Coordinates of C-alpha atoms in Angstrom, one line a residue:
X1163 CA -37.9 -0.7 -10.7
X1164 CA -40.5 0.4 -12.6
X1165 CA -41.4 2.9 -9.9
X1166 CA -38.1 4.3 -9.4
X1167 CA -38.2 5.0 -12.9
X1168 CA -41.1 7.2 -13.1
X1169 CA -40.3 9.3 -9.7
X1170 CA -36.7 9.8 -11.4
X1171 CA -38.8 11.5 -14.5
X1172 CA -41.2 13.4 -12.3
X1173 CA -38.3 14.8 -10.3
X1174 CA -36.0 15.5 -13.4
X1175 CA -38.5 17.8 -15.1
X1176 CA -38.2 19.4 -18.6
X1177 CA -35.3 21.7 -17.6
X1178 CA -33.1 18.8 -16.4
X1179 CA -34.1 15.8 -19.3
X1180 CA -30.6 16.0 -20.7
X1181 CA -28.9 15.9 -17.6
X1182 CA -31.2 12.8 -16.5
X1183 CA -30.5 11.6 -20.4
X1184 CA -26.6 11.5 -19.6
X1185 CA -27.0 9.8 -16.3
X1186 CA -29.4 7.3 -17.6
X1187 CA -26.5 6.8 -20.7
X1188 CA -23.8 6.5 -18.4
X1189 CA -25.6 3.6 -16.4
X1190 CA -26.6 2.0 -19.6
X1191 CA -22.7 1.7 -20.7
X1192 CA -22.1 1.2 -17.0
X1193 CA -24.2 -2.2 -17.0
X1194 CA -23.2 -2.5 -20.9
X1195 CA -19.1 -2.6 -19.5
X1196 CA -20.2 -4.4 -16.7
X1197 CA -21.5 -7.4 -18.5
X1198 CA -18.5 -7.4 -21.0
X1199 CA -16.4 -7.8 -18.4
X1200 CA -18.2 -11.2 -17.1
X1201 CA -18.3 -12.8 -21.2
X1202 CA -14.3 -12.8 -22.2
X1203 CA -14.4 -15.7 -24.0
X1204 CA -12.5 -18.7 -23.5
X1205 CA -12.2 -17.6 -19.3
X1206 CA -12.4 -20.5 -17.0
X1207 CA -12.0 -18.4 -14.5
X1208 CA -12.3 -14.6 -14.5
X1209 CA -12.7 -12.2 -11.7
X1210 CA -13.5 -8.8 -12.2
X1211 CA -15.1 -7.6 -8.4
X1212 CA -18.3 -6.2 -10.0
X1213 CA -20.1 -8.2 -7.7
X1214 CA -18.0 -7.3 -5.0
X1215 CA -16.2 -10.2 -2.8
X1216 CA -19.2 -12.8 -3.7
X1217 CA -17.6 -16.2 -3.1
X1218 CA -14.6 -15.4 -1.6
X1219 CA -13.8 -17.2 1.8
X1220 CA -11.7 -15.6 4.4
X1221 CA -9.6 -18.0 6.1
X1222 CA -10.4 -18.4 9.9
X1223 CA -6.8 -19.4 10.8
X1224 CA -5.8 -17.3 13.8
X1225 CA -2.5 -15.5 12.1
X1226 CA -5.0 -13.8 9.0
X1227 CA -6.1 -10.8 10.4
X1228 CA -6.1 -8.8 7.5
X1229 CA -9.8 -8.0 6.1
X1230 CA -9.4 -6.6 2.3
X1231 CA -12.3 -4.2 0.7
X1232 CA -13.6 -2.9 -2.4
X1233 CA -12.6 -0.1 -3.5
X1234 CA -14.3 1.5 -6.4
X1235 CA -12.1 4.3 -8.9
X1236 CA -13.7 6.2 -11.7
X1237 CA -16.7 3.1 -11.8
X1238 CA -13.9 0.2 -11.7
X1239 CA -13.9 -2.3 -8.9
X1240 CA -10.8 -4.0 -7.6
X1241 CA -10.2 -5.9 -4.2
X1242 CA -7.8 -4.0 -2.0
X1243 CA -5.4 -4.5 0.9
X1244 CA -6.3 -1.4 3.1
X1245 CA -3.6 -2.2 6.2
X1246 CA 0.2 -3.4 6.3
X1247 CA 1.7 -5.6 9.0
X1248 CA -1.2 -8.3 8.3
X1249 CA -1.4 -11.9 7.1
X1250 CA -4.0 -12.1 4.8
X1251 CA -6.1 -15.0 3.1
X1252 CA -8.6 -15.3 1.0
X1253 CA -10.1 -18.2 -1.5
X1254 CA -12.8 -18.5 -4.4
X1255 CA -13.4 -21.9 -6.1
X1256 CA -13.6 -22.1 -10.1
X1257 CA -17.1 -22.8 -10.9
X1258 CA -15.4 -26.8 -11.8
X1259 CA -11.3 -27.8 -11.4
X1260 CA -9.3 -26.5 -14.2
X1261 CA -6.5 -28.9 -15.9
X1262 CA -3.6 -27.6 -17.5
X1263 CA -2.2 -30.4 -19.0
X1264 CA -2.7 -29.3 -22.2
X1265 CA -1.3 -25.8 -21.9
X1266 CA -2.7 -22.8 -19.8
X1267 CA -2.4 -19.0 -19.3
X1268 CA -3.2 -17.2 -15.7
X1269 CA -3.3 -13.2 -15.8
X1270 CA -4.1 -10.8 -13.3
X1271 CA -4.0 -6.8 -12.6
X1272 CA -1.6 -5.4 -9.4
X1273 CA -0.7 -1.9 -8.3
X1274 CA 1.7 -0.9 -5.2
X1275 CA -1.1 2.3 -4.8
X1276 CA 2.0 3.0 -2.1
X1277 CA 4.5 1.3 -3.1
X1278 CA 5.8 -2.0 -2.0
X1279 CA 8.8 -1.7 0.8
X1280 CA 8.3 -6.4 2.0
X1281 CA 5.1 -8.0 1.0
X1282 CA 3.9 -10.5 -1.2
X1283 CA 1.6 -9.5 -4.1
X1284 CA 1.2 -13.0 -5.8
X1285 CA -1.5 -15.7 -6.1
X1286 CA -1.4 -19.1 -5.6
X1287 CA -3.6 -21.6 -7.7
X1288 CA -4.9 -24.5 -5.3
X1289 CA -5.3 -27.9 -6.3
X1290 CA -8.3 -30.0 -6.1
X1291 CA -7.6 -31.8 -2.7
X1292 CA -6.7 -28.4 -0.8
X1293 CA -8.7 -27.8 2.6
X1294 CA -11.4 -25.7 2.9
X1295 CA -11.1 -22.0 2.3
X1296 CA -11.4 -21.2 5.5
X1297 CA -9.2 -23.7 6.9
X1298 CA -6.8 -22.3 3.9
X1299 CA -3.0 -21.5 5.3
X1300 CA 0.7 -21.5 4.2
X1301 CA 0.8 -25.2 3.7
X1302 CA -2.6 -25.9 1.7
X1303 CA -1.2 -27.5 -1.2
X1304 CA -1.1 -25.3 -4.8
X1305 CA -0.5 -25.9 -8.6
X1306 CA 1.0 -22.6 -9.1
X1307 CA 2.3 -20.2 -7.5
X1308 CA 2.6 -16.8 -9.5
X1309 CA 3.2 -13.1 -9.0
X1310 CA 5.3 -10.3 -7.9
X1311 CA 7.2 -10.5 -4.0
X1312 CA 9.7 -7.7 -2.5
X1313 CA 11.7 -7.5 0.4
X1314 CA 14.7 -5.4 0.5
X1315 CA 17.1 -6.1 -2.4
X1316 CA 15.2 -9.4 -3.1
X1317 CA 13.0 -9.0 -5.8
X1318 CA 11.0 -11.0 -8.4
X1319 CA 8.1 -12.1 -10.2
X1320 CA 7.7 -15.7 -8.6
X1321 CA 6.9 -18.5 -10.9
X1322 CA 6.5 -21.7 -9.0
X1323 CA 5.0 -25.3 -9.4
X1324 CA 4.0 -28.0 -7.7
X1325 CA 5.3 -31.6 -9.1
X1326 CA 4.4 -34.7 -7.8
X1327 CA 7.1 -37.3 -9.1
X1328 CA 5.4 -40.2 -11.1
X1329 CA 8.0 -42.6 -9.4
X1330 CA 7.5 -42.5 -6.0
X1331 CA 4.7 -39.8 -5.7
X1332 CA 7.2 -37.1 -4.0
X1333 CA 6.1 -33.5 -4.8
X1334 CA 8.5 -30.9 -4.8
X1335 CA 8.5 -27.2 -6.1
X1336 CA 10.2 -26.2 -9.3
X1337 CA 11.5 -22.3 -9.1
X1338 CA 12.1 -20.5 -11.9
X1339 CA 15.5 -19.2 -12.0
X1340 CA 16.6 -15.9 -12.8
X1341 CA 13.2 -14.7 -12.3
X1342 CA 12.3 -11.3 -14.0
X1343 CA 12.2 -8.1 -11.3
X1344 CA 8.4 -6.3 -10.9
X1345 CA 8.1 -2.7 -11.7
X1346 CA 8.8 -0.2 -8.1
X1347 CA 6.4 2.3 -9.7
X1348 CA 2.5 2.8 -8.2
X1349 CA 0.7 2.3 -11.3
X1350 CA -1.1 -1.2 -11.8
X1351 CA 0.4 -3.5 -14.2
X1352 CA -0.3 -6.8 -16.0
X1353 CA 1.1 -9.8 -15.2
X1354 CA 0.8 -12.8 -17.7
X1355 CA 2.0 -16.2 -17.6
X1356 CA 1.7 -18.6 -20.3
X1357 CA 2.8 -22.6 -20.6
X1358 CA 2.7 -23.9 -23.6
X1359 CA 2.9 -28.1 -22.9
X1360 CA 3.5 -29.4 -26.4
X1361 CA 6.7 -27.5 -26.9
X1362 CA 7.2 -27.2 -23.2
X1363 CA 7.8 -23.2 -23.2
X1364 CA 7.1 -20.8 -21.2
X1365 CA 6.5 -16.9 -21.7
X1366 CA 6.3 -14.5 -18.2
X1367 CA 4.7 -10.9 -19.7
X1368 CA 4.2 -7.7 -18.1
X1369 CA 2.4 -5.1 -19.1
X1370 CA 1.9 -7.2 -22.7
X1371 CA 6.0 -7.5 -23.0
X1372 CA 7.7 -10.9 -22.5
X1373 CA 10.2 -10.2 -19.9
X1374 CA 11.2 -14.4 -19.5
X1375 CA 10.7 -16.9 -21.8
X1376 CA 12.4 -20.6 -22.3
X1377 CA 11.9 -24.4 -21.7
X1378 CA 10.5 -25.6 -19.1
X1379 CA 12.4 -28.8 -18.4
X1380 CA 15.9 -26.7 -18.4
X1381 CA 15.1 -22.7 -16.5
X1382 CA 13.4 -24.8 -13.3
X1383 CA 15.2 -25.6 -10.1
X1384 CA 15.2 -28.4 -9.2
X1385 CA 14.4 -29.6 -12.5
X1386 CA 11.2 -31.3 -13.4
X1387 CA 13.2 -34.3 -14.6
X1388 CA 15.8 -35.0 -12.4
X1389 CA 19.6 -35.7 -13.8
X1390 CA 20.3 -39.4 -15.0
X1391 CA 23.5 -39.1 -12.8
X1392 CA 24.6 -37.8 -9.4
X1393 CA 27.7 -37.5 -7.2
X1394 CA 28.2 -40.4 -5.3
X1395 CA 27.6 -39.0 -1.3
X1396 CA 29.4 -41.6 0.0
X1397 CA 32.9 -40.6 -1.8
X1398 CA 35.3 -39.0 -0.5
X1399 CA 38.7 -37.0 -1.8
X1400 CA 41.9 -39.3 -0.9
X1401 CA 44.1 -38.2 1.3
X1402 CA 47.1 -38.6 -1.4
X1403 CA 45.3 -37.0 -3.9
X1404 CA 47.2 -33.7 -5.2
X1405 CA 45.2 -30.8 -7.0
X1406 CA 47.7 -28.5 -6.8
X1407 CA 48.7 -27.4 -9.8
X1408 CA 52.2 -25.7 -9.8
X1409 CA 54.2 -25.4 -6.8
X1410 CA 57.1 -23.0 -5.6
X1411 CA 60.7 -24.0 -7.5
X1412 CA 62.0 -25.9 -4.7
X1413 CA 65.8 -25.3 -6.4
X1414 CA 65.4 -21.8 -6.8
X1415 CA 67.5 -19.4 -4.5
X1416 CA 67.2 -15.5 -3.3
X1417 CA 69.9 -13.3 -5.5
X1418 CA 72.9 -12.4 -3.0
X1419 CA 71.8 -8.7 -4.7
X1420 CA 68.2 -9.0 -3.0
X1421 CA 67.5 -6.3 -0.6
X1422 CA 64.2 -7.5 1.1
X1423 CA 64.9 -4.2 3.5
X1424 CA 65.0 -1.5 1.3
X1425 CA 61.7 0.3 1.7
X1426 CA 59.1 1.4 -1.0
X1427 CA 59.9 5.1 -1.1
X1428 CA 62.5 7.7 -0.4
X1429 CA 63.3 11.3 0.0
X1430 CA 63.7 13.1 -3.1
X1431 CA 67.0 14.6 -2.6
X1432 CA 66.1 16.8 -5.6
X1433 CA 63.0 18.4 -4.7
X1434 CA 63.3 22.5 -3.9
X1435 CA 60.5 24.2 -2.2
X1436 CA 58.2 26.1 -4.0
X1437 CA 58.1 29.5 -4.3
X1438 CA 55.8 31.5 -2.2
X1439 CA 55.6 28.8 0.1
X1440 CA 53.7 30.2 3.1
X1441 CA 56.3 28.8 6.3
X1442 CA 54.2 31.0 9.0
X1443 CA 51.2 30.2 7.6
X1444 CA 48.6 27.2 9.1
X1445 CA 46.7 24.6 7.1
X1446 CA 43.8 25.5 8.6
X1447 CA 42.5 28.2 11.0
X1448 CA 39.3 29.3 13.6
X1449 CA 36.3 30.0 11.7
X1450 CA 35.4 33.6 11.3
X1451 CA 31.8 33.0 10.5
X1452 CA 31.2 30.7 13.4
X1453 CA 29.3 31.9 16.5
X1454 CA 28.4 29.9 19.6
X1455 CA 25.1 27.9 19.2
X1456 CA 22.7 29.4 21.4
X1457 CA 21.9 26.7 23.5
X1458 CA 25.8 26.5 24.4
X1459 CA 26.0 25.9 28.1
X1460 CA 30.0 26.1 29.7
X1461 CA 29.0 24.3 32.5
X1462 CA 27.7 21.5 31.2
X1463 CA 29.9 21.2 27.0
X1464 CA 32.9 23.2 28.4
X1465 CA 34.5 26.3 26.9
X1466 CA 33.3 26.8 23.2
X1467 CA 35.9 26.8 20.1
X1468 CA 35.3 27.7 17.2
X1469 CA 35.5 24.9 14.6
X1470 CA 38.4 24.5 11.9
X1471 CA 38.6 25.0 8.2
X1472 CA 40.8 25.4 5.8
X1473 CA 42.9 28.6 5.5
X1474 CA 42.1 31.0 2.4
X1475 CA 45.6 32.2 2.2
X1476 CA 46.8 28.7 1.3
X1477 CA 44.4 28.1 -1.2
X1478 CA 46.2 30.7 -3.1
X1479 CA 50.0 29.6 -2.7
X1480 CA 51.8 26.8 -3.5
X1481 CA 51.2 25.6 0.6
X1482 CA 51.5 26.3 4.3
X1483 CA 52.9 25.0 7.0
X1484 CA 56.6 23.7 7.5
X1485 CA 57.5 23.0 3.9
X1486 CA 59.0 18.9 4.0
X1487 CA 61.1 17.2 1.2
X1488 CA 58.4 14.7 -0.9
X1489 CA 58.8 11.1 -1.1
X1490 CA 59.4 9.2 -4.5
X1491 CA 59.4 5.1 -5.1
X1492 CA 62.5 3.9 -4.3
X1493 CA 64.4 2.4 -8.3
X1494 CA 66.0 -0.2 -5.6
X1495 CA 63.1 -2.0 -3.8
X1496 CA 61.9 -5.3 -4.8
X1497 CA 59.8 -6.5 -2.0
X1498 CA 60.2 -9.7 0.2
X1499 CA 61.9 -12.7 -2.3
X1500 CA 59.3 -15.8 -3.1
X1501 CA 60.5 -18.4 -5.3
X1502 CA 58.9 -18.8 -8.9
X1503 CA 56.2 -21.1 -9.5
X1504 CA 56.8 -24.8 -11.6
X1505 CA 54.4 -27.5 -12.7
X1506 CA 53.8 -29.8 -10.2
X1507 CA 54.6 -33.2 -11.5
X1508 CA 52.3 -35.0 -8.8
X1509 CA 49.3 -33.2 -10.3
X1510 CA 46.4 -35.7 -10.9
X1511 CA 44.3 -32.4 -11.8
X1512 CA 40.9 -31.8 -9.9
X1513 CA 39.2 -34.1 -7.6
X1514 CA 35.2 -34.7 -8.2
X1515 CA 33.2 -37.4 -6.8
X1516 CA 32.8 -40.6 -8.6
X1517 CA 29.2 -40.5 -10.6
X1518 CA 26.1 -43.0 -9.9
X1519 CA 22.8 -43.5 -11.2
X1520 CA 20.1 -40.9 -9.6
X1521 CA 17.6 -43.3 -7.8
X1522 CA 15.1 -40.3 -7.8
X1523 CA 15.5 -40.1 -11.8
X1524 CA 12.6 -40.2 -13.7
X1525 CA 11.6 -38.8 -17.1
X1526 CA 8.1 -37.0 -17.3
X1527 CA 7.3 -36.0 -20.6
X1528 CA 4.2 -34.7 -19.7
X1529 CA 5.2 -32.9 -16.4
X1530 CA 2.3 -30.9 -16.1
X1531 CA 0.0 -33.8 -15.7
X1532 CA 1.3 -34.6 -12.1
X1533 CA 0.9 -30.9 -11.2
X1534 CA -2.8 -31.6 -10.7
X1535 CA -5.8 -29.5 -11.5
X1536 CA -6.3 -25.6 -10.1
X1537 CA -9.5 -25.9 -7.9
X1538 CA -9.4 -22.2 -6.3
X1539 CA -7.5 -18.5 -6.3
X1540 CA -6.1 -17.9 -3.7
X1541 CA -4.5 -14.9 -1.8
X1542 CA -2.5 -15.7 0.8
X1543 CA 0.5 -13.3 1.5
X1544 CA 1.8 -11.5 3.8
X1545 CA 2.6 -7.3 4.1
X1546 CA 4.9 -4.4 5.4
X1547 CA 3.1 -2.3 3.3
X1548 CA -0.5 -1.4 2.8
X1549 CA -2.3 -0.1 -0.6
X1550 CA -2.0 -3.6 -2.9
X1551 CA -4.9 -3.5 -5.6
X1552 CA -5.5 -6.8 -7.5
X1553 CA -8.2 -6.8 -10.7
X1554 CA -8.9 -9.1 -13.7
X1555 CA -8.1 -12.2 -12.4
X1556 CA -7.9 -14.7 -15.4
X1557 CA -7.2 -18.3 -16.2
X1558 CA -7.9 -20.0 -19.8
X1559 CA -6.8 -22.0 -21.6
X1560 CA -6.6 -20.0 -24.8
X1561 CA -2.9 -17.9 -24.9
X1562 CA -5.7 -15.4 -27.3
X1563 CA -7.9 -14.7 -24.4
X1564 CA -5.6 -12.5 -22.1
X1565 CA -5.2 -10.3 -25.2
X1566 CA -8.8 -10.0 -25.5
X1567 CA -9.4 -9.6 -21.8
X1568 CA -6.6 -6.9 -21.5
X1569 CA -8.5 -4.9 -24.4
X1570 CA -11.9 -5.5 -22.7
X1571 CA -10.9 -3.8 -19.6
X1572 CA -8.7 -1.1 -21.6
X1573 CA -5.9 -2.0 -19.5
X1574 CA -3.3 0.1 -21.5
X1575 CA -5.3 3.2 -21.2
X1576 CA -6.1 3.0 -17.5
X1577 CA -2.5 2.3 -17.0
X1578 CA -1.6 5.3 -19.0
X1579 CA -4.1 7.5 -17.3
X1580 CA -2.6 6.4 -14.0
X1581 CA 0.7 7.4 -15.0
X1582 CA -0.3 10.3 -15.6
X1583 CA -1.8 11.1 -12.4
X1584 CA 1.2 9.9 -10.5
X1585 CA 3.2 11.7 -11.9
X1586 CA 1.1 15.2 -12.0
X1587 CA 1.2 14.6 -8.1
X1588 CA 4.7 13.8 -7.9
X1589 CA 5.2 17.4 -10.0
X1590 CA 2.8 18.9 -7.4
X1591 CA 5.0 17.5 -4.3
X1592 CA 7.8 18.6 -5.9
X1593 CA 6.5 22.3 -6.5
X1594 CA 5.2 22.3 -3.0
X1595 CA 8.6 20.9 -2.0
X1596 CA 10.6 23.6 -3.8
X1597 CA 8.5 26.4 -2.5
X1598 CA 8.3 25.1 0.6
X1599 CA 12.5 25.3 0.7
X1600 CA 12.5 28.8 -1.0
X1601 CA 10.2 29.8 2.0
X1602 CA 12.5 28.4 4.8
X1603 CA 15.6 29.6 3.1
X1604 CA 14.4 33.0 2.5
X1605 CA 13.0 32.7 6.4
X1606 CA 16.6 31.5 7.4
X1607 CA 17.7 34.4 5.5
X1608 CA 15.6 37.0 7.5
X1609 CA 16.3 35.1 10.7
X1610 CA 20.3 35.2 9.8
X1611 CA 19.4 39.5 9.0
X1612 CA 17.9 40.1 11.5
X1613 CA 20.3 38.1 14.3
X1614 CA 22.7 40.8 13.6
X1615 CA 22.2 43.5 16.5
X1616 CA 19.9 44.1 19.0
X1617 CA 17.3 42.3 17.8
X1618 CA 19.8 39.1 17.2
X1619 CA 21.2 39.6 21.2
X1620 CA 17.1 39.5 22.4
X1621 CA 16.3 36.5 20.3
X1622 CA 19.3 34.9 21.8
X1623 CA 19.0 35.4 24.9
X1624 CA 15.3 34.1 24.3
X1625 CA 16.1 31.0 22.6
X1626 CA 18.7 30.4 25.8
X1627 CA 15.9 30.7 28.2
X1628 CA 13.8 28.8 26.0
X1629 CA 16.4 26.3 25.7
X1630 CA 16.1 25.1 29.4
X1631 CA 12.8 24.3 29.4
X1632 CA 12.1 21.0 29.6
X1633 CA 9.6 19.0 27.3
X1634 CA 7.1 19.9 25.3
X1635 CA 6.6 23.0 26.9
X1636 CA 10.2 24.3 25.3
X1637 CA 9.3 22.7 22.1
X1638 CA 6.5 25.4 21.8
X1639 CA 7.8 28.1 23.2
X1640 CA 10.6 27.7 20.5
X1641 CA 7.8 28.5 17.7
X1642 CA 6.9 32.6 18.7
X1643 CA 10.4 32.9 19.4
X1644 CA 11.0 31.7 15.7
X1645 CA 8.4 34.1 14.7
X1646 CA 10.1 36.8 16.1
X1647 CA 13.4 35.7 15.3
X1648 CA 12.2 36.2 11.6
X1649 CA 9.7 39.3 12.0
X1650 CA 11.9 42.0 13.8
X1651 CA 8.5 44.1 13.8
X1652 CA 6.6 41.1 16.0
X1653 CA 10.2 41.2 18.0
X1654 CA 9.7 44.8 18.8
X1655 CA 5.7 44.8 19.5
X1656 CA 6.3 42.4 21.8
X1657 CA 9.1 44.1 23.4
X1658 CA 6.7 47.1 23.6
X1659 CA 3.9 45.3 25.2
X1660 CA 6.0 43.8 27.3
X1661 CA 7.5 47.2 28.7
X1662 CA 4.1 48.3 28.8
X1663 CA 3.0 45.6 31.0
X1664 CA 5.9 45.5 33.3
X1665 CA 5.4 49.7 34.0
X1666 CA 1.7 49.3 34.8
X1667 CA 2.6 47.1 37.6
X1668 CA 5.0 49.4 39.3
X1669 CA 3.0 52.4 38.5
X1670 CA 0.0 50.7 39.5
X1671 CA -0.3 51.1 43.0
X1672 CA 0.8 54.5 42.8
X1673 CA -1.8 55.3 40.5
X1674 CA -4.5 53.3 42.7
X1675 CA -3.1 56.1 45.8
X1676 CA -3.7 58.7 43.4
X1677 CA -7.4 57.8 42.6
X1678 CA -8.1 57.0 46.2
X1679 CA -6.8 60.5 47.6
X1680 CA -8.2 62.6 44.6
X1681 CA -11.5 60.3 45.5
X1682 CA -11.2 61.4 48.9
X1683 CA -10.5 65.3 48.4
X1684 CA -13.6 65.1 46.0
X1685 CA -15.5 63.8 49.3
X1686 CA -14.3 66.0 51.4
X1687 CA -15.3 69.0 49.0
X1688 CA -18.5 67.8 48.6
X1689 CA -19.1 67.5 52.4
X1690 CA -18.1 71.3 53.2
X1691 CA -20.4 72.4 50.4
X1692 CA -23.1 70.2 52.1
X1693 CA -22.5 72.7 55.2
X1694 CA -22.8 75.8 53.7
X1695 CA -25.8 75.2 51.6
X1696 CA -27.4 74.1 55.0
X1697 CA -25.9 77.1 57.1
X1698 CA -27.7 79.5 54.4
X1699 CA -31.3 77.4 54.4
X1700 CA -30.5 78.1 58.4
X1701 CA -30.3 81.9 57.6
X1702 CA -33.0 82.0 55.5
X1703 CA -35.7 80.2 57.8
X1704 CA -34.6 83.0 60.6
X1705 CA -35.3 85.9 58.5
X1706 CA -38.6 84.5 57.5
X1707 CA -39.4 84.0 61.2
X1708 CA -38.5 87.6 62.1
X1709 CA -40.7 88.9 59.3
X1710 CA -43.5 86.6 60.5
X1711 CA -43.5 88.2 64.2
X1712 CA -44.8 91.7 63.1
X1713 CA -47.7 89.8 61.0
X1714 CA -48.9 88.3 64.1
X1715 CA -48.4 91.5 66.1
X1716 CA -50.8 93.6 63.9
X1717 CA -53.2 90.2 63.6
X1718 CA -53.5 90.9 67.5
X1719 CA -54.0 94.0 67.4
X1720 CA -57.0 94.5 65.1
X1721 CA -58.7 91.9 67.0

């Protein structure tokens, strides 16, 4: 460490003193904060993940294929569930077993950073007699299961205790009735459970606010203390038991003037056709703005017909088509006759099975002395969503420790910062979507405008041709047609290039022939010129020879 410090000082130099000092201060602050995180007074268990997954044991049971990771955001480390459609199983032992009989509090932070469609985000607080971390599974006994869980319409914050009967030793789950719902956003939330064993009350808090509170003995199902009396399972309702409070009057008779066949409605004879009614106009007409789809194939789809739309002329008039008299309620209608109801003289009341003493009844005045001691904390979940994060897991006997921890970890500031970032991201995404929609709308409008006249006919033929190309090739070729449908100049450039290319292919044989003919003529011309030059050279040679002859003669005569 000393060598490292010397190197850092040398590297920074005088010009970087301020930067180095800032870095050192930040590191010191981080170390101080990290230390503070570990020194929350009154904590029987505290996991801040500053040391990563140190002490956490992954279950080796086959189904637990999910592997958690440690993430770091702005210096804040936390456990993260990175993959969906996985079972996750991890445990960490407490330094010593925690006995909840005298009251206790548990708390942790959880965030669904990618949203939660279906899955758990709860923790289990395992008992002393549970198996080791490597053998942990869904059947491992626990004292408490606490935290959010959601799948479809099922949304709750679980509070489940496993209580052991002091009478026969049977262990039974006790579920909180009507538990609060978990928040559905992506921000971090603080889940807190307080259990007061002196007055047998509880509180469930989310982000420091009480969402559910009440009596331990009244708000759990089945109750911690089974009822003293229960229904006799062998008792059954007697066959002659009459539980119909009223019956039809057997002496009643249908009145002679009661007409059961009278219709509920009759024609309104007083109604007249409204003035301005358009008898010759249909209520619906073919849509005049509809065009036959470009990919319509008469051989496969049959003859195309425009869709029907409401006749605009009918909207301005009282109505269209053949007028018919409306119906009205029949004043003589009475419907099927039935006898009036009277009190049943044989009525004995609602039947209920007789009550017997509950053989499993007991009264446990200290139920949390029979839930066991907490030896480890476990993440044992299955989830179809990724992005779950967990942090600052805390167990204590002191309720005040929960508030101290929230302050120490700056939960409120962290939550507000995350909510602000999420809001800004949502606003940015909404703005980008709005811009994209506006661009698409303009492109469609431009495309529709270009669809009229010659460009529309050409692109229409292109779409029809491309539509007959199967598979990926057809999809790929549709994109340039879309571009040309939106940009007329690109279409004209494509047509011009295509025409020039076709013209060149047609004329290229003639051009080649013309070039060959010109080359041949040029070659013949060169050949003629060469012959003329050769003849001139021969004439000059003959003239020179003639000039040389007299010279030779004169030479001989001198000799």
